[in-house]
Coordinates of C-alpha atoms in Angstrom, one line a residue:
X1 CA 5.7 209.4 177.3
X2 CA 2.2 211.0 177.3
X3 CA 0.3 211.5 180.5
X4 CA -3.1 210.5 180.9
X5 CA -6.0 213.1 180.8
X6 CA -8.0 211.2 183.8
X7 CA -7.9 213.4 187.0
X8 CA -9.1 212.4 190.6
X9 CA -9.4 214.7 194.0
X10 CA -8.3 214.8 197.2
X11 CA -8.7 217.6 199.9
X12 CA -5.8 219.0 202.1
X13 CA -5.7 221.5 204.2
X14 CA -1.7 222.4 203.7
X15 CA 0.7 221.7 201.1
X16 CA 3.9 219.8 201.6
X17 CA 6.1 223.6 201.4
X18 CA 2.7 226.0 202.7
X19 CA 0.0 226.7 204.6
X20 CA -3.2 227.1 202.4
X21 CA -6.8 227.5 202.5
X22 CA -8.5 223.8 202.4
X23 CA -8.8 223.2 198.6
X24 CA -9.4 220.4 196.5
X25 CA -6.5 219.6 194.1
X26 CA -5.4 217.9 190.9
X27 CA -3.9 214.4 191.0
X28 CA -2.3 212.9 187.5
X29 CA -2.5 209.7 186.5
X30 CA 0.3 208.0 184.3
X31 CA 3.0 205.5 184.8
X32 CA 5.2 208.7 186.9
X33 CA 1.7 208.9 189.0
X34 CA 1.9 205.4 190.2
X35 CA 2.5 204.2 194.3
X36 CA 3.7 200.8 194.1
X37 CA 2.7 198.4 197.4
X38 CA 5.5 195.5 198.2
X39 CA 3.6 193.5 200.9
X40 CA 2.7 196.3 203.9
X41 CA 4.4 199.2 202.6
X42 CA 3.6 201.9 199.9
X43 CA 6.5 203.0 198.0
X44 CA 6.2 206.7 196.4
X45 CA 5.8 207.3 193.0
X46 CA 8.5 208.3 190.5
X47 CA 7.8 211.7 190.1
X48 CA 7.1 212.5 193.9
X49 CA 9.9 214.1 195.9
X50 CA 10.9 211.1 197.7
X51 CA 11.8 208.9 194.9
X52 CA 13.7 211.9 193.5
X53 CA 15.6 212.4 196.3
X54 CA 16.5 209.2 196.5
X55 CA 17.6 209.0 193.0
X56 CA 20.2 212.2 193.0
X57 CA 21.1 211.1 196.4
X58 CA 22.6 208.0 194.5
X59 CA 23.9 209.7 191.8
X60 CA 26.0 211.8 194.3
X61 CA 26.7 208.7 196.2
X62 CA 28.0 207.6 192.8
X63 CA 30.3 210.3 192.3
X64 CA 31.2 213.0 194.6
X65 CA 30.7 210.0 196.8
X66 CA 33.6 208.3 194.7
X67 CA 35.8 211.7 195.1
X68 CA 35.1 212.2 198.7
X69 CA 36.6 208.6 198.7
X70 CA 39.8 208.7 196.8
X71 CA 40.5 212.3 198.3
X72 CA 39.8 211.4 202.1
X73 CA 43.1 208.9 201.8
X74 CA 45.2 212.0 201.4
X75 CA 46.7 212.7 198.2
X76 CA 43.8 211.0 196.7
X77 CA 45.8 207.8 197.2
X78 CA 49.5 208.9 196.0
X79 CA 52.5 209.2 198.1
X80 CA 52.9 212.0 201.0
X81 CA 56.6 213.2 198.3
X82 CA 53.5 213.5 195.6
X83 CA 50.2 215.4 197.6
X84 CA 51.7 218.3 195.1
X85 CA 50.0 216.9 192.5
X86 CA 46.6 216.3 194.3
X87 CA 47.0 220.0 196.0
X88 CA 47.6 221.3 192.7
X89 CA 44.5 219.7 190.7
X90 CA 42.0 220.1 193.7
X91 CA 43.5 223.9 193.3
X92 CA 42.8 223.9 189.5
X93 CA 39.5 222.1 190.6
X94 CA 38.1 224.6 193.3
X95 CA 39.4 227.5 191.5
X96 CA 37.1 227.1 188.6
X97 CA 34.4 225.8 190.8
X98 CA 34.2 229.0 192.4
X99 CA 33.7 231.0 189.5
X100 CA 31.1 228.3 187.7
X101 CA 29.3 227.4 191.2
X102 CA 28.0 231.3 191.5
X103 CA 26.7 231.2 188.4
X104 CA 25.6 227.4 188.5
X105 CA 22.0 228.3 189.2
X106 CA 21.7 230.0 186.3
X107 CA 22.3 227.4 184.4
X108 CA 20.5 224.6 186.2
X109 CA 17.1 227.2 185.7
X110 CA 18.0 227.2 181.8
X111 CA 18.8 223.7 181.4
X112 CA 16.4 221.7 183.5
X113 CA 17.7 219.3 186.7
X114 CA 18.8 216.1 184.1
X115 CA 20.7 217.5 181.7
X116 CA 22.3 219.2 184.8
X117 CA 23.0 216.3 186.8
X118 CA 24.4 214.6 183.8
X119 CA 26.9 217.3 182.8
X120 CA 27.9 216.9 186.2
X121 CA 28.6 213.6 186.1
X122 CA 30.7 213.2 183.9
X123 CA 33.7 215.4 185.3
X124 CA 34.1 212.8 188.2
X125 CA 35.4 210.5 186.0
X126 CA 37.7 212.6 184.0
X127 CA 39.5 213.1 187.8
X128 CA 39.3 209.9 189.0
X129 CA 41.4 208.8 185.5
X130 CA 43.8 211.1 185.5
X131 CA 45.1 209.6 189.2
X132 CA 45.5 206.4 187.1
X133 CA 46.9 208.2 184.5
X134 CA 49.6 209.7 187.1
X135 CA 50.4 206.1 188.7
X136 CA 52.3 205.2 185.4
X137 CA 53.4 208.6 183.5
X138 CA 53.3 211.2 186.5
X139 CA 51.7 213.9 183.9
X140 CA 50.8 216.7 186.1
X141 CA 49.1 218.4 183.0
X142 CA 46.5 215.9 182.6
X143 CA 45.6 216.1 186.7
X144 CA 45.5 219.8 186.5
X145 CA 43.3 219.5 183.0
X146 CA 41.2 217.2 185.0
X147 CA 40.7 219.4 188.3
X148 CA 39.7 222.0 185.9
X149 CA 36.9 220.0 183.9
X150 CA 35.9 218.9 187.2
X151 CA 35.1 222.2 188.4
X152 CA 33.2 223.3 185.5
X153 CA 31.1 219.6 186.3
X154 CA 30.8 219.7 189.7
X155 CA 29.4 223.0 190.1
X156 CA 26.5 222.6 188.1
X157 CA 25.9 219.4 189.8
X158 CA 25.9 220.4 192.8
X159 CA 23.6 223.8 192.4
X160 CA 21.0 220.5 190.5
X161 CA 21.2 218.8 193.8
X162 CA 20.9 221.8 196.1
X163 CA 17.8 222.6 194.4
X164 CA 16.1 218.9 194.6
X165 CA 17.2 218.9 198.2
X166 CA 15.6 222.1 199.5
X167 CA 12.7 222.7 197.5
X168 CA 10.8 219.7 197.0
X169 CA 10.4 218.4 200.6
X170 CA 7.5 220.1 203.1
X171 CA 9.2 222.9 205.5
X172 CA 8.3 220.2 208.0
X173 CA 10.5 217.8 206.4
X174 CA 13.0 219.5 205.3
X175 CA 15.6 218.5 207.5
X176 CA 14.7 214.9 207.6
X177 CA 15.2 215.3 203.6
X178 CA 18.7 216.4 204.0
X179 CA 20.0 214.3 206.5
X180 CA 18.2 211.1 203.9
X181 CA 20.6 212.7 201.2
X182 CA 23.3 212.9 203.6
X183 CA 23.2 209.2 204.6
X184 CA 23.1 207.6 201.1
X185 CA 25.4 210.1 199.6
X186 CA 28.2 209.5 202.1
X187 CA 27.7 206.1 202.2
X188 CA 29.6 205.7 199.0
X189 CA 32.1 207.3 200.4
X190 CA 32.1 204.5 203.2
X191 CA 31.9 202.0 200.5
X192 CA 34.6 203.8 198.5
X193 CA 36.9 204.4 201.6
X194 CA 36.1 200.3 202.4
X195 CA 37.1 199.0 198.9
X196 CA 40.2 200.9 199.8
X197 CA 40.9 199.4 202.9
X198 CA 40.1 195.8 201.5
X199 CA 42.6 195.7 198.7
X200 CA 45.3 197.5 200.9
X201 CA 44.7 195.7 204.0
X202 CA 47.8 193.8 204.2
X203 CA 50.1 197.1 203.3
X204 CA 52.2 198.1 206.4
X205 CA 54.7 199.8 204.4
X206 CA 53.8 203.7 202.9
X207 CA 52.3 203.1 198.9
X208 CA 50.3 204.8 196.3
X209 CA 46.8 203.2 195.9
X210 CA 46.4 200.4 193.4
X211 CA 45.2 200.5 189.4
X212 CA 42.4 198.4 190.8
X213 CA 41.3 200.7 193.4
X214 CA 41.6 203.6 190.7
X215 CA 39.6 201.4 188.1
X216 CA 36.7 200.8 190.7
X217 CA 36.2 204.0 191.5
X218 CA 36.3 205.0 187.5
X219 CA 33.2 202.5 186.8
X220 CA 31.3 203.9 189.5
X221 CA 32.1 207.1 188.8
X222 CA 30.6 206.6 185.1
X223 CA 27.6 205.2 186.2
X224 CA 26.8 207.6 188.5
X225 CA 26.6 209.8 185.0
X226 CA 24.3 207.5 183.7
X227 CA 22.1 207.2 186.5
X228 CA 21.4 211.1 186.0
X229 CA 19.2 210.6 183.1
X230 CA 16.4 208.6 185.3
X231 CA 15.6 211.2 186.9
X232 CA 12.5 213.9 185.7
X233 CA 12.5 217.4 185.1
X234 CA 11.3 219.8 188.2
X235 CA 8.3 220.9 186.5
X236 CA 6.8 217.1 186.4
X237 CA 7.5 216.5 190.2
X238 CA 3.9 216.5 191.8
X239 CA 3.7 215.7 195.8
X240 CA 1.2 213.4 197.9
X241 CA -1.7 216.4 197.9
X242 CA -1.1 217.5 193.9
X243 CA 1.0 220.5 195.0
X244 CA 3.9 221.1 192.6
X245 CA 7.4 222.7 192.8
X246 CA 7.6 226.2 192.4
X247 CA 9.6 227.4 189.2
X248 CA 10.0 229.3 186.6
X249 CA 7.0 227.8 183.8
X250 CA 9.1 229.4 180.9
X251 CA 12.7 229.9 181.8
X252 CA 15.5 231.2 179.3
X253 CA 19.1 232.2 179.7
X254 CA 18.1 235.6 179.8
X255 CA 15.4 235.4 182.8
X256 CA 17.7 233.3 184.9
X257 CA 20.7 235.7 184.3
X258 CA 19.4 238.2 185.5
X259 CA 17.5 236.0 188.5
X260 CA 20.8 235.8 190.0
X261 CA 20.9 239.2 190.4
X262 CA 17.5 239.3 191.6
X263 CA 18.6 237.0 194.0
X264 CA 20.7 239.0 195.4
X265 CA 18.9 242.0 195.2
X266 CA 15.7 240.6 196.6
X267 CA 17.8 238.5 199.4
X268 CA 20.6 240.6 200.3
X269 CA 20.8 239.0 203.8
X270 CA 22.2 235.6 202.1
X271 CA 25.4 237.5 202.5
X272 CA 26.0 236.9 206.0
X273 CA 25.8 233.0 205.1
X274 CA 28.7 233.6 202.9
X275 CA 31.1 233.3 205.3
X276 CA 29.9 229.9 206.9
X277 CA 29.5 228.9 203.0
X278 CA 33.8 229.8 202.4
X279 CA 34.3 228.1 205.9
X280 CA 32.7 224.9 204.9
X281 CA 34.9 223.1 202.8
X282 CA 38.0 225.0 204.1
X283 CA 39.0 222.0 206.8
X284 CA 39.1 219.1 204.1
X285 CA 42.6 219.8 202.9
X286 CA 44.0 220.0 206.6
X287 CA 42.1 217.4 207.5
X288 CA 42.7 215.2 205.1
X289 CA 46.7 216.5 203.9
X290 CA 47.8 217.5 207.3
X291 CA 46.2 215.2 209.7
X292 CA 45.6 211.7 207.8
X293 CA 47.9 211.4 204.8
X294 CA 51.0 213.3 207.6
X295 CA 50.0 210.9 210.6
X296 CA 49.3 207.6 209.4
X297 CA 50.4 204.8 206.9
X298 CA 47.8 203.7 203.8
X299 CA 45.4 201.1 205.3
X300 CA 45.1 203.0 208.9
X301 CA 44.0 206.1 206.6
X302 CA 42.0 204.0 204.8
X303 CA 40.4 202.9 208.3
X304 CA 40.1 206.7 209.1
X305 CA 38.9 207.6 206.1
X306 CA 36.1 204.9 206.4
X307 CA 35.3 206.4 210.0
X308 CA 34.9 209.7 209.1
X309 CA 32.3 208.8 206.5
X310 CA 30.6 207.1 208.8
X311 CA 30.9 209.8 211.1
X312 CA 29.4 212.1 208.9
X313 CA 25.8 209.5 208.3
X314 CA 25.1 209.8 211.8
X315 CA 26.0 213.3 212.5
X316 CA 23.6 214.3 209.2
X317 CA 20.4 211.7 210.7
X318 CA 21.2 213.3 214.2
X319 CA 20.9 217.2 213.2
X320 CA 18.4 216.6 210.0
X321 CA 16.1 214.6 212.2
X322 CA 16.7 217.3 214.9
X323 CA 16.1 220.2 213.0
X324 CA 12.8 218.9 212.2
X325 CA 11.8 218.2 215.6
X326 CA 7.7 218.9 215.6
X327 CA 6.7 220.2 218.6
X328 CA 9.1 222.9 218.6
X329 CA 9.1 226.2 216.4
X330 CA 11.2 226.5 213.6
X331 CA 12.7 229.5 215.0
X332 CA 13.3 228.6 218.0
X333 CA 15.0 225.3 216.2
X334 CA 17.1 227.8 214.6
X335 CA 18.5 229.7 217.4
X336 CA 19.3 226.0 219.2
X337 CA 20.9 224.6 216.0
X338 CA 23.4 228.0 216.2
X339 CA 24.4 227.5 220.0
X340 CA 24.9 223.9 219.5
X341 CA 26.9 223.8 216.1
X342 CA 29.2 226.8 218.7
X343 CA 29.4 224.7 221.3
X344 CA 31.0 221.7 218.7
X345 CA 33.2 224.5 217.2
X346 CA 35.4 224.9 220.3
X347 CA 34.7 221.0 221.8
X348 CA 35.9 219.3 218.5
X349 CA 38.6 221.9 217.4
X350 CA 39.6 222.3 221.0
X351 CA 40.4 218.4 220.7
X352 CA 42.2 219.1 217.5
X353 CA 44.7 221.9 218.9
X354 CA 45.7 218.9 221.3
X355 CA 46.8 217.1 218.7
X356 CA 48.1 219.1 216.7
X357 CA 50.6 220.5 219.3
X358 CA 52.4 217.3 219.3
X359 CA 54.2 217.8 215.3
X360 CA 54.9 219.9 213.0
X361 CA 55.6 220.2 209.1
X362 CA 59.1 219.7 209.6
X363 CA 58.7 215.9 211.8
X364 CA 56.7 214.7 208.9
X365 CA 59.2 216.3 206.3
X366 CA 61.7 213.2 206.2
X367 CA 60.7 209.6 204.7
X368 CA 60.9 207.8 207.8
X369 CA 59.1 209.9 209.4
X370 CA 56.7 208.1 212.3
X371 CA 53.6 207.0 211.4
X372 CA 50.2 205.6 213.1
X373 CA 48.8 202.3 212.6
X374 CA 45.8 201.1 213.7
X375 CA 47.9 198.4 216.1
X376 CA 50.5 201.5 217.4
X377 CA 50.0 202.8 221.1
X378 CA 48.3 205.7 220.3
X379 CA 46.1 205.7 218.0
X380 CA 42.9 205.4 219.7
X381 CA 42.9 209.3 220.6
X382 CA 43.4 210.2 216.9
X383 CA 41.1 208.2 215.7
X384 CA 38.3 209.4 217.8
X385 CA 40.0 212.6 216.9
X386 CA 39.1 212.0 213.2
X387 CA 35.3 210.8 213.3
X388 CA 34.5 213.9 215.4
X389 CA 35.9 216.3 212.6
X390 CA 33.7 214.2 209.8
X391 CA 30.6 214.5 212.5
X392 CA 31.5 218.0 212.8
X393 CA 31.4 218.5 208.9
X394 CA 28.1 216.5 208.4
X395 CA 26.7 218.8 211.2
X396 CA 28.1 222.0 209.6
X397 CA 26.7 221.2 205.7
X398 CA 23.7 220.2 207.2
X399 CA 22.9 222.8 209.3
X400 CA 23.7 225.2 206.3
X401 CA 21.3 223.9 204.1
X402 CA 18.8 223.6 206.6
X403 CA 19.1 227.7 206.7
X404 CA 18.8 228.0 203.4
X405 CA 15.9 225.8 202.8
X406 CA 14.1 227.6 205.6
X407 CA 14.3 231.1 204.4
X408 CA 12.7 230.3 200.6
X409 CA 10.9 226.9 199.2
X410 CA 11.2 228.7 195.4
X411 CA 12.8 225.8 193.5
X412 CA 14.3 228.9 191.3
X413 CA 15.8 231.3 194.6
X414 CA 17.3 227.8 195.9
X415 CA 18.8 226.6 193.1
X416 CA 21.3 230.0 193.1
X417 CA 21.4 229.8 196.6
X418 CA 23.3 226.2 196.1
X419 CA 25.4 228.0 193.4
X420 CA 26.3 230.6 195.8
X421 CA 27.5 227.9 198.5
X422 CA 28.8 225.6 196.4
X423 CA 30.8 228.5 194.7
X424 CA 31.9 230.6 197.7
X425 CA 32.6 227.2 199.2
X426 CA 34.8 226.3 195.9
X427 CA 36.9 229.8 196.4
X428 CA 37.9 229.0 200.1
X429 CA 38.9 225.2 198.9
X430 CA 41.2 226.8 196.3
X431 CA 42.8 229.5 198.4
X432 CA 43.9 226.5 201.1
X433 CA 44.6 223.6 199.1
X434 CA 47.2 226.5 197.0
X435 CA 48.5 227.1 200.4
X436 CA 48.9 223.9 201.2
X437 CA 50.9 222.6 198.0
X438 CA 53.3 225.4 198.0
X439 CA 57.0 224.7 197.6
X440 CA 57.6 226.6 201.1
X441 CA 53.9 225.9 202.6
X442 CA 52.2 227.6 205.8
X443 CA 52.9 225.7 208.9
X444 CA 50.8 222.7 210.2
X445 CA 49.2 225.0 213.0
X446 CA 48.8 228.2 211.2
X447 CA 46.5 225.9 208.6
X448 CA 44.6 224.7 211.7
X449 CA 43.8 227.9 213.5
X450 CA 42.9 228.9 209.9
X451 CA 40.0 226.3 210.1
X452 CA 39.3 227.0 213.8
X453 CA 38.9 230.9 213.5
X454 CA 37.0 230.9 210.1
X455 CA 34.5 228.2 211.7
X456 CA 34.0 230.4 215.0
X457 CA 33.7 234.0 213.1
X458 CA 31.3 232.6 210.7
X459 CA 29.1 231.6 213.4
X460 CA 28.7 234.6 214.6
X461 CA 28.5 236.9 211.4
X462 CA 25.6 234.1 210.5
X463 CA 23.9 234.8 213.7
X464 CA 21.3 237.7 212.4
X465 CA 19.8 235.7 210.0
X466 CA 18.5 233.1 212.4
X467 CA 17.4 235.8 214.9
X468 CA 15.8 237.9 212.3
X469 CA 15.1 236.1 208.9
X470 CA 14.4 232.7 209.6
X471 CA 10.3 232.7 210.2
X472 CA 8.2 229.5 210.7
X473 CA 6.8 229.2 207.7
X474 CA 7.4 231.2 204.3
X475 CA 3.9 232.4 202.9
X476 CA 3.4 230.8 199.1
X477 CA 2.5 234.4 197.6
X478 CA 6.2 235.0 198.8
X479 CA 7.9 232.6 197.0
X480 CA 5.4 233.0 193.7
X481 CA 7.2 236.7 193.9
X482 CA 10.4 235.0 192.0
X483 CA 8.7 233.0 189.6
X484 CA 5.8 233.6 186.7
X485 CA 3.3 231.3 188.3
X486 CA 0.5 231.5 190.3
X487 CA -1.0 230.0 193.1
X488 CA -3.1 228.0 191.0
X489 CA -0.2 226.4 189.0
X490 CA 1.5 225.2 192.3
X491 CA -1.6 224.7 194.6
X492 CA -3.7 222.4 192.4
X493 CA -7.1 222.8 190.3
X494 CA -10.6 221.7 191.5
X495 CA -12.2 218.9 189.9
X496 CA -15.7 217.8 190.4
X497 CA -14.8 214.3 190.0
X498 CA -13.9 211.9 192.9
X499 CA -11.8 208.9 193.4
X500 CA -11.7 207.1 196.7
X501 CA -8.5 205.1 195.8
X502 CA -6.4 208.2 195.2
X503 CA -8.1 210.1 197.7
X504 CA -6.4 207.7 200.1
X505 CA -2.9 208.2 198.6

């Protein structure tokens, strides 16, 4: 649909992502342009960052939501004598993630943010039917095929929603914009993980999840997909003063190819994030094969699983809202975030050496093996146990894009920053869920010092870029550096004309 031609002013004296000189800037009119009121409140219009955010938050909640779900049961809801086939499509999944996440940016730049989202979509449920798929014929082709359309899906999804998340939001806001993601995102996982719970509630004995839980998750999984297409296109995204998102005006394969090497050539620091980025996802198979599919029977991981995504809500408003914390500089907010997410590392991990002391691979190796439920003496410990490590995670991701989005606010730089952690993040997940679903597989405790010494190390190789690169605010002539617009484009235009009702918006 055509825009209108009427324009109106308004005066800031910063944009939502800069400092500036006071300027009076362009405000469009249209149908995108429009605040609607419900009684007291003023909702944002379509194409501001809020709705937007709130609209890929949904689609994630949709599907990886829907994944985080069915994989947080262990197994992705199969018997412990059939994780092989979950370790070995989440191996064929992460293994091609890696290699499409790094160059995910790319091709989010080329294609636009819907057609990304989209394309993503659609891979979650091609997974999610192959687990029903493997309930009645036990085809361990189609679950590998699956893993492996998945990863080509997911990374491009996922470098799409790294790019909404940390460029469109004010630096002042920019936590408070991830944990808001967090939150709704996860909370289909709660859902998801609840559903799961419902219809296996009355399951004491050890069972693969139902068709019906496979079929619910399938639906929603689909129209997630569909829910991509609502959203707009980067370049029509205009926030509260008229300011817009910095991009590239006229992008083609060949500028954004060779962006990602500008990227790296420009940024060359972002390496020392790589190691948090391979740590990140590193802890879901142990958590989630070794600790909740090893330990307990189907509903009580379906109660853990539910915890642990509720975990991760309130770790993500804790830190996002933290992180954002006004009276305090950004680098100072840095520096603090470090010691803190340290200080977890060894408090929640520490608790998780406990634990993991009291078995090994070879106790959980026979079918009658002992296992928690939610009524055994116990379990308490554990499950505390378990919604630290999903705190811990919510903490961790957040944190990491928090870093990110304070070093650039170039919708471009960020977009193959989010391929770079989604795909370095993809390698790590391959190499452990392979380790994990080998015929002779590492020991319980050699997987969990894994987690614990990759967490700590990367910490610490991280460190120099909060001391040294992390500033408290990023001048907009340095992010126009990575992009063929100017000022002018991203700032706003002066108008002569004044309207007092949009001035007020």
């Amino acid at each position: 649909m055509s825009e209108a031609k009427e324009h109106s002013t308004t005066t800031t004296t910063q944009s939502p992502a800069h400092f500036v000189d006071p300027r009076e800037v362009e405000v469009l009119t249209g149908w995108k342009y429009r605040s609607l009121k419900l009684g007291p409140i003023t909702l944002p219009w379509y194409a501001s960052p809020e709705s937007q955010l709130i609209l890929v938050s949904f689609v994630c909640f949709l599907c990886p939501g829907m994944f985080n779900a069915l994989n947080g049961l262990g197994g992705a809801g199969q018997l412990i004598k059939h994780a092989y086939a979950n370790d070995t499509s989440n191996c064929a999944l992460y293994a091609t993630f890696a290699v499409v996440g790094f160059f995910a940016g790319t091709v989010t730049n080329a294609l636009g943010i819907r057609y990304a989202l989209s394309f993503g979509g659609l891979g979650y449920c091609v997974y999610v039917s192959s687990y029903l798929c493997f309930n009645h014929t036990y085809n361990i082709g189609y679950i590998v095929f699956a893993g492996f359309v998945l990863g080509c899906c997911a990374g491009i999804l996922w470098s799409a929603q790294g790019a909404i998340m940390m460029s469109y939001p004010p630096e002042r806001l920019k936590g408070r914009f991830i944990s808001w993601f967090w939150v709704i995102f996860n909370m289909g996982a709660v859902i998801g993980s609840l559903v799961e719970l419902g219809l296996n509630f009355h399951k004491t004995e050890d069972s693969p999840a139902s068709d019906g839980t496979y079929i619910g998750f399938l639906a929603l999984t689909f129209l997630g997909a569909c829910l991509s297409w609502t959203l707009v296109d980067a370049k029509h995204v205009v926030r509260r003063d008229g300011s817009r998102i910095i991009l590239m005006k006229h992008p083609t394969w060949k500028t954004e190819i060779l962006g990602l090497w500008e990227t790296l050539w420009s940024d060359p620091y972002i390496v020392l994030l790589f190691p948090m980025f391979f740590a990140s996802n590193w802890f879901y198979t142990y958590q989630y094969q070794d600790v909740n599919l090893a330990r307990f029977d189907l509903r009580t991981r379906a109660l853990n699983n539910t915890l642990y995504w509720l975990a991760q809500i309130f770790g993500a408003l804790i830190f996002g809202f933290a992180l954002d914390f006004p009276n305090i500089r950004r680098t100072t907010r840095a520096k603090a975030a470090w010691v803190v997410m340290f200080a977890l590392t060894f408090a929640i991990w520490g608790g998780g050496y406990v634990f993991q002391s009291k078995y090994t691979r070879e106790d959980t190796a026979s079918t009658d093996h002992f296992t928690y439920s939610w009524n055994s003496n116990g379990y308490v410990g554990p499950m505390f146990l378990y919604f630290f490590y999903g705190l811990y995670d919510a903490a961790w991701q957040t944190c990491v894009y928090w870093f990110m989005g304070a070093i650039s606010n170039n919708s471009r730089k960020l977009a193959n920053f989010a391929g770079f952690y989604k795909g370095i993040q993809s390698a790590g997940a391959a190499i452990i869920w392979r380790l994990d679903g080998m015929e002779h597989p590492p020991p319980y405790m050699n997987l969990f010092a894994s987690c614990w010494i990759l967490l700590a190390a990367s910490l610490v190789i991280a460190l120099p870029v909060m001391i040294l690169k992390i500033k408290d605010t990023v001048p907009v002539e340095e992010d126009l550096k990575f992009s063929d617009e100017t000022i002018e484009d991203v700032v706003g235009h002066k108008f002569i004309n004044d309207s007092p009702e949009r001035a007020n918006v």
